[in-house]
Amino acid sequence: MRNPQRNDMYVNPEGAKAVVNNVMAPNTAGVQFLEYKLIGSPKLYFLPVQEFVEQFEFVETFASFDIYIEERNKI
């Protein structure tokens, strides 16, 4: 299992691609959340890291914002 990092791209079983925007420090209960965005959507989503890695599979890491734009334009 890979630990999600900023600019990592993941895909879910339905084929939706998500990009990790931020991985937050664990809260007082020890739960670590991450912020991600589905490519082509303006919304930000938040999930515990454990739930995220159960729902999404790692694809690649973006080297630049240009790659994000290319992926978004494919939709």
PDB file of C-alpha atoms in Angstrom:
ATOM      1  CA  MET A   1       0.000   0.000   0.000  1.00  0.00           C
ATOM      2  CA  ARG A   2       1.334   3.425  -0.967  1.00  0.00           C
ATOM      3  CA  ASN A   3       1.030   6.403   1.369  1.00  0.00           C
ATOM      4  CA  PRO A   4      -0.766   9.170  -0.548  1.00  0.00           C
ATOM      5  CA  GLN A   5       1.210  12.343  -1.190  1.00  0.00           C
ATOM      6  CA  ARG A   6       0.441  15.701  -2.785  1.00  0.00           C
ATOM      7  CA  ASN A   7       0.011  15.457  -6.582  1.00  0.00           C
ATOM      8  CA  ASP A   8      -0.529  11.685  -6.584  1.00  0.00           C
ATOM      9  CA  MET A   9      -3.233  10.559  -8.993  1.00  0.00           C
ATOM     10  CA  TYR A  10      -5.548   7.687  -8.103  1.00  0.00           C
ATOM     11  CA  VAL A  11      -8.457   6.003  -9.870  1.00  0.00           C
ATOM     12  CA  ASN A  12     -11.545   4.396  -8.323  1.00  0.00           C
ATOM     13  CA  PRO A  13     -13.333   1.250  -9.611  1.00  0.00           C
ATOM     14  CA  GLU A  14     -15.724   3.418 -11.677  1.00  0.00           C
ATOM     15  CA  GLY A  15     -12.754   4.996 -13.486  1.00  0.00           C
ATOM     16  CA  ALA A  16     -12.954   8.440 -11.849  1.00  0.00           C
ATOM     17  CA  LYS A  17      -9.503   9.980 -11.422  1.00  0.00           C
ATOM     18  CA  ALA A  18      -8.638  11.826  -8.230  1.00  0.00           C
ATOM     19  CA  VAL A  19      -5.633  13.984  -7.388  1.00  0.00           C
ATOM     20  CA  VAL A  20      -4.400  14.377  -3.813  1.00  0.00           C
ATOM     21  CA  ASN A  21      -4.197  18.047  -2.894  1.00  0.00           C
ATOM     22  CA  ASN A  22      -3.131  17.845   0.754  1.00  0.00           C
ATOM     23  CA  VAL A  23      -2.391  15.186   3.372  1.00  0.00           C
ATOM     24  CA  MET A  24      -3.100  16.576   6.824  1.00  0.00           C
ATOM     25  CA  ALA A  25      -1.419  15.748  10.103  1.00  0.00           C
ATOM     26  CA  PRO A  26      -3.287  13.248  12.296  1.00  0.00           C
ATOM     27  CA  ASN A  27      -5.923  14.789  14.562  1.00  0.00           C
ATOM     28  CA  THR A  28      -6.081  14.229  18.334  1.00  0.00           C
ATOM     29  CA  ALA A  29      -7.853  10.901  17.761  1.00  0.00           C
ATOM     30  CA  GLY A  30      -4.985   9.799  15.504  1.00  0.00           C
ATOM     31  CA  VAL A  31      -7.019   9.895  12.286  1.00  0.00           C
ATOM     32  CA  GLN A  32      -5.231  11.348   9.278  1.00  0.00           C
ATOM     33  CA  PHE A  33      -7.351  13.011   6.586  1.00  0.00           C
ATOM     34  CA  LEU A  34      -6.519  13.959   3.049  1.00  0.00           C
ATOM     35  CA  GLU A  35      -8.000  16.502   0.673  1.00  0.00           C
ATOM     36  CA  TYR A  36      -8.515  15.428  -2.923  1.00  0.00           C
ATOM     37  CA  LYS A  37     -10.173  16.610  -6.077  1.00  0.00           C
ATOM     38  CA  LEU A  38     -11.783  14.579  -8.846  1.00  0.00           C
ATOM     39  CA  ILE A  39     -10.417  15.602 -12.233  1.00  0.00           C
ATOM     40  CA  GLY A  40     -13.016  17.712 -14.007  1.00  0.00           C
ATOM     41  CA  SER A  41     -14.837  18.660 -10.804  1.00  0.00           C
ATOM     42  CA  PRO A  42     -14.484  21.970  -8.946  1.00  0.00           C
ATOM     43  CA  LYS A  43     -15.325  20.321  -5.585  1.00  0.00           C
ATOM     44  CA  LEU A  44     -12.833  19.347  -2.889  1.00  0.00           C
ATOM     45  CA  TYR A  45     -13.405  16.133  -0.949  1.00  0.00           C
ATOM     46  CA  PHE A  46     -12.046  14.973   2.410  1.00  0.00           C
ATOM     47  CA  LEU A  47     -11.605  11.373   3.567  1.00  0.00           C
ATOM     48  CA  PRO A  48      -9.548   9.561   6.167  1.00  0.00           C
ATOM     49  CA  VAL A  49      -6.405   8.257   4.443  1.00  0.00           C
ATOM     50  CA  GLN A  50      -7.316   4.639   5.252  1.00  0.00           C
ATOM     51  CA  GLU A  51     -10.725   4.957   3.546  1.00  0.00           C
ATOM     52  CA  PHE A  52      -9.183   6.700   0.558  1.00  0.00           C
ATOM     53  CA  VAL A  53      -6.618   3.955  -0.123  1.00  0.00           C
ATOM     54  CA  GLU A  54      -9.360   1.326   0.204  1.00  0.00           C
ATOM     55  CA  GLN A  55     -11.461   3.099  -2.451  1.00  0.00           C
ATOM     56  CA  PHE A  56      -8.760   4.305  -4.871  1.00  0.00           C
ATOM     57  CA  GLU A  57      -5.797   2.708  -6.644  1.00  0.00           C
ATOM     58  CA  PHE A  58      -2.551   4.606  -7.271  1.00  0.00           C
ATOM     59  CA  VAL A  59      -1.848   5.544 -10.914  1.00  0.00           C
ATOM     60  CA  GLU A  60       1.016   8.075 -11.009  1.00  0.00           C
ATOM     61  CA  THR A  61       2.447  11.252  -9.509  1.00  0.00           C
ATOM     62  CA  PHE A  62       2.034  14.518 -11.380  1.00  0.00           C
ATOM     63  CA  ALA A  63       5.337  16.159 -12.185  1.00  0.00           C
ATOM     64  CA  SER A  64       3.642  19.472 -12.933  1.00  0.00           C
ATOM     65  CA  PHE A  65       0.285  21.230 -13.067  1.00  0.00           C
ATOM     66  CA  ASP A  66       0.403  20.918 -16.882  1.00  0.00           C
ATOM     67  CA  ILE A  67      -0.245  17.182 -16.596  1.00  0.00           C
ATOM     68  CA  TYR A  68      -3.336  17.890 -14.473  1.00  0.00           C
ATOM     69  CA  ILE A  69      -4.638  20.239 -17.187  1.00  0.00           C
ATOM     70  CA  GLU A  70      -3.999  17.598 -19.879  1.00  0.00           C
ATOM     71  CA  GLU A  71      -5.913  14.969 -17.878  1.00  0.00           C
ATOM     72  CA  ARG A  72      -8.775  17.377 -17.193  1.00  0.00           C
ATOM     73  CA  ASN A  73      -9.050  18.229 -20.881  1.00  0.00           C
ATOM     74  CA  LYS A  74      -9.437  14.532 -21.788  1.00  0.00           C
ATOM     75  CA  ILE A  75     -12.810  14.486 -20.026  1.00  0.00           C
TER      76      ILE A  75
END
